[in-house]
PDB file of C-alpha atoms in Angstrom:
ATOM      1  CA  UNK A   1      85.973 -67.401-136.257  1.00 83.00           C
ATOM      2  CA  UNK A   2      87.544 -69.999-138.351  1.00 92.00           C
ATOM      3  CA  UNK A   3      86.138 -73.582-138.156  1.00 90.00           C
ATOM      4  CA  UNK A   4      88.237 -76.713-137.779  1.00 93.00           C
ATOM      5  CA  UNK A   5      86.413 -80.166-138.592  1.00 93.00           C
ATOM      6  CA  UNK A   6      86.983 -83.221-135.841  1.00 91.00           C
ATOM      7  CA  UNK A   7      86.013 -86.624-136.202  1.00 94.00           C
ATOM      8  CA  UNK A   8      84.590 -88.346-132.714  1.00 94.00           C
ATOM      9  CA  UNK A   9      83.607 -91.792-131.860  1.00 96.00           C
ATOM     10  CA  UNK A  10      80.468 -92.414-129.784  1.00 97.00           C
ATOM     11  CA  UNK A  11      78.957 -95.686-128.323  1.00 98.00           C
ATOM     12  CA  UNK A  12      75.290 -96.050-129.913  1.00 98.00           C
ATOM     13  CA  UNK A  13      74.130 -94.931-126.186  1.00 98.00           C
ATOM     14  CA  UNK A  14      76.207 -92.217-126.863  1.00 98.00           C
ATOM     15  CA  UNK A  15      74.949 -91.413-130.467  1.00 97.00           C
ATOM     16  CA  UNK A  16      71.361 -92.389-129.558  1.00 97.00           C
ATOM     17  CA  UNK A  17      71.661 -89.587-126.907  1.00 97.00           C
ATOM     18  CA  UNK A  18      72.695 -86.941-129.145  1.00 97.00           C
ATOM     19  CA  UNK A  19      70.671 -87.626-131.449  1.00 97.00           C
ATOM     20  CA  UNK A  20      67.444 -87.399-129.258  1.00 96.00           C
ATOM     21  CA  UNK A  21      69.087 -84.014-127.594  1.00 96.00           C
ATOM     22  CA  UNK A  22      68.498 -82.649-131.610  1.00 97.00           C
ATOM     23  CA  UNK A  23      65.333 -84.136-132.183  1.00 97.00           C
ATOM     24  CA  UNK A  24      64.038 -82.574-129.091  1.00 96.00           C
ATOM     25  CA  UNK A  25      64.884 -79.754-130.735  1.00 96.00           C
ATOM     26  CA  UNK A  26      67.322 -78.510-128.268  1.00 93.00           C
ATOM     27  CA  UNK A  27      69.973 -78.459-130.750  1.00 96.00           C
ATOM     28  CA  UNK A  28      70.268 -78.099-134.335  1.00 96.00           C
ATOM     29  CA  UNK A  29      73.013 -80.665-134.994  1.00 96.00           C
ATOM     30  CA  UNK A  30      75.446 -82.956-133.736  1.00 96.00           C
ATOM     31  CA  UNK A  31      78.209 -80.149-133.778  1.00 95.00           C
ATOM     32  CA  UNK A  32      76.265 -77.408-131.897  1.00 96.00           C
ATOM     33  CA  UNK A  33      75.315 -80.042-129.154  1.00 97.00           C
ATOM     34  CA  UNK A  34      79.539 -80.816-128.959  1.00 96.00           C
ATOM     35  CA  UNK A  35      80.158 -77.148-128.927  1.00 96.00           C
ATOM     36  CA  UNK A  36      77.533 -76.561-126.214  1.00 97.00           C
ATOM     37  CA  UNK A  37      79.418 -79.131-124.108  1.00 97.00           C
ATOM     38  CA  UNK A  38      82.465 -77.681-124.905  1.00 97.00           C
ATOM     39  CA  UNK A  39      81.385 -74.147-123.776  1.00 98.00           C
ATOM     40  CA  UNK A  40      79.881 -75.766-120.818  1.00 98.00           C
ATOM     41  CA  UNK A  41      83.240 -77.316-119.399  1.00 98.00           C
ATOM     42  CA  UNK A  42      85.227 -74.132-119.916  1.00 98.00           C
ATOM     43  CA  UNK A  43      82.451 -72.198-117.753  1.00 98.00           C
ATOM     44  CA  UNK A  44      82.828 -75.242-114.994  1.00 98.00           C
ATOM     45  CA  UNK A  45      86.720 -75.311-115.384  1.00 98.00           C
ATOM     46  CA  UNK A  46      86.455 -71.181-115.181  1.00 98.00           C
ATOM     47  CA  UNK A  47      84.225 -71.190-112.107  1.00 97.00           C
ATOM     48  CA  UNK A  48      86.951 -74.253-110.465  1.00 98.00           C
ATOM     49  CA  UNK A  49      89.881 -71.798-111.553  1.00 98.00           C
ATOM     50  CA  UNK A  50      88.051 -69.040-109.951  1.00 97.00           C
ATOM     51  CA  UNK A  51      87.109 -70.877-106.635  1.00 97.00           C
ATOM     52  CA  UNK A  52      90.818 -72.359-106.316  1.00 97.00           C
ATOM     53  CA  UNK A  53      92.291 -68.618-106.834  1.00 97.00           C
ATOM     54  CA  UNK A  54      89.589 -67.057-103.850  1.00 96.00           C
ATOM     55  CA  UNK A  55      90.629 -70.190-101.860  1.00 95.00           C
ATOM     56  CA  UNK A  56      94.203 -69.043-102.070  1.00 96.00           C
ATOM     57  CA  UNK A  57      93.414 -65.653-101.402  1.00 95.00           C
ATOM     58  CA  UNK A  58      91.599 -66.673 -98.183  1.00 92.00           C
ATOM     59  CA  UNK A  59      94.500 -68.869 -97.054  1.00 92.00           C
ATOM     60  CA  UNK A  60      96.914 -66.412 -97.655  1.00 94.00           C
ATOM     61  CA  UNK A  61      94.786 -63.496 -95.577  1.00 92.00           C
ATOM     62  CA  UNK A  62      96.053 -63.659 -92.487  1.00 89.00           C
ATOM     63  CA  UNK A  63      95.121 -65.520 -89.174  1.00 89.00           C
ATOM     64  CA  UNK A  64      90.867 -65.784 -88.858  1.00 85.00           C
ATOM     65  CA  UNK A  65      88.920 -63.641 -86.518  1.00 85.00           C
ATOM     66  CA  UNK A  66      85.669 -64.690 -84.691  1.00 89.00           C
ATOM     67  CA  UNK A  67      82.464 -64.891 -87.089  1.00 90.00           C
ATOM     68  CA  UNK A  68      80.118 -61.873 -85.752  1.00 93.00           C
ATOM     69  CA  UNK A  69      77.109 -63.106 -87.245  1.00 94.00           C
ATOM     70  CA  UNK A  70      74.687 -60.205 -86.538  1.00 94.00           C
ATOM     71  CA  UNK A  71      77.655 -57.973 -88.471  1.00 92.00           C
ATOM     72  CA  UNK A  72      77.167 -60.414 -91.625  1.00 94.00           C
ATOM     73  CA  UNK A  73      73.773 -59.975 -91.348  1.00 96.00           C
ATOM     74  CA  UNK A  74      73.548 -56.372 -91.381  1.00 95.00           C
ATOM     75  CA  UNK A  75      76.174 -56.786 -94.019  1.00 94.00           C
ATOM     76  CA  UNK A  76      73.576 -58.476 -96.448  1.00 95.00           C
ATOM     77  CA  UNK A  77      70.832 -56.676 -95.740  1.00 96.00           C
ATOM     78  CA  UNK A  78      72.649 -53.458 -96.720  1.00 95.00           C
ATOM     79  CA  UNK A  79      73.140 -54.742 -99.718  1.00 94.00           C
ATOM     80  CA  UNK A  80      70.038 -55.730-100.404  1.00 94.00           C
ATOM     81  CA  UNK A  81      68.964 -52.613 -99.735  1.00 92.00           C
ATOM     82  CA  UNK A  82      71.430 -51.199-102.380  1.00 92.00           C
ATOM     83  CA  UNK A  83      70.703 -53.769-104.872  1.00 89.00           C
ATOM     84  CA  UNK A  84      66.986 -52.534-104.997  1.00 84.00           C
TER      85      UNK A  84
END
């Protein structure tokens, strides 16, 4: 994976956080604490994208039926059962 070098400009809160995030020892650097942000983000925007796309399904599945609650119930338990 090729690199590609950015320049960034932090308030000193900013910079005084990072900077305690490394010596923590969390993070190595400055760059692997950006890059763990970075990866971060695209997990929340992927969850969002995700969420949005079962939303639509949902919508788009018809007219709702009565919640049976004892039927989701035995649903889970089932597969609990099966996850074991």
């Amino acid at each position: 994976m090729s690199m590609h070098r950015k320049t960034i400009t932090l308030t000193e809160q900013q910079d005084g956080w990072v900077k305690r995030q490394i010596e923590s020892g969390h993070f190595g650097n400055d760059s692997e604490y950006i890059r763990d942000l970075i990866r971060r983000d695209q997990q929340a925007q992927e969850r969002i994208s995700m969420l949005r796309n079962a939303l639509v399904e949902g919508e788009s599945s018809g007219e709702s039926k009565p919640l049976n609650i004892s039927a989701v119930k035995a649903a889970g338990r089932k597969r609990m059962k099966a996850a074991r």
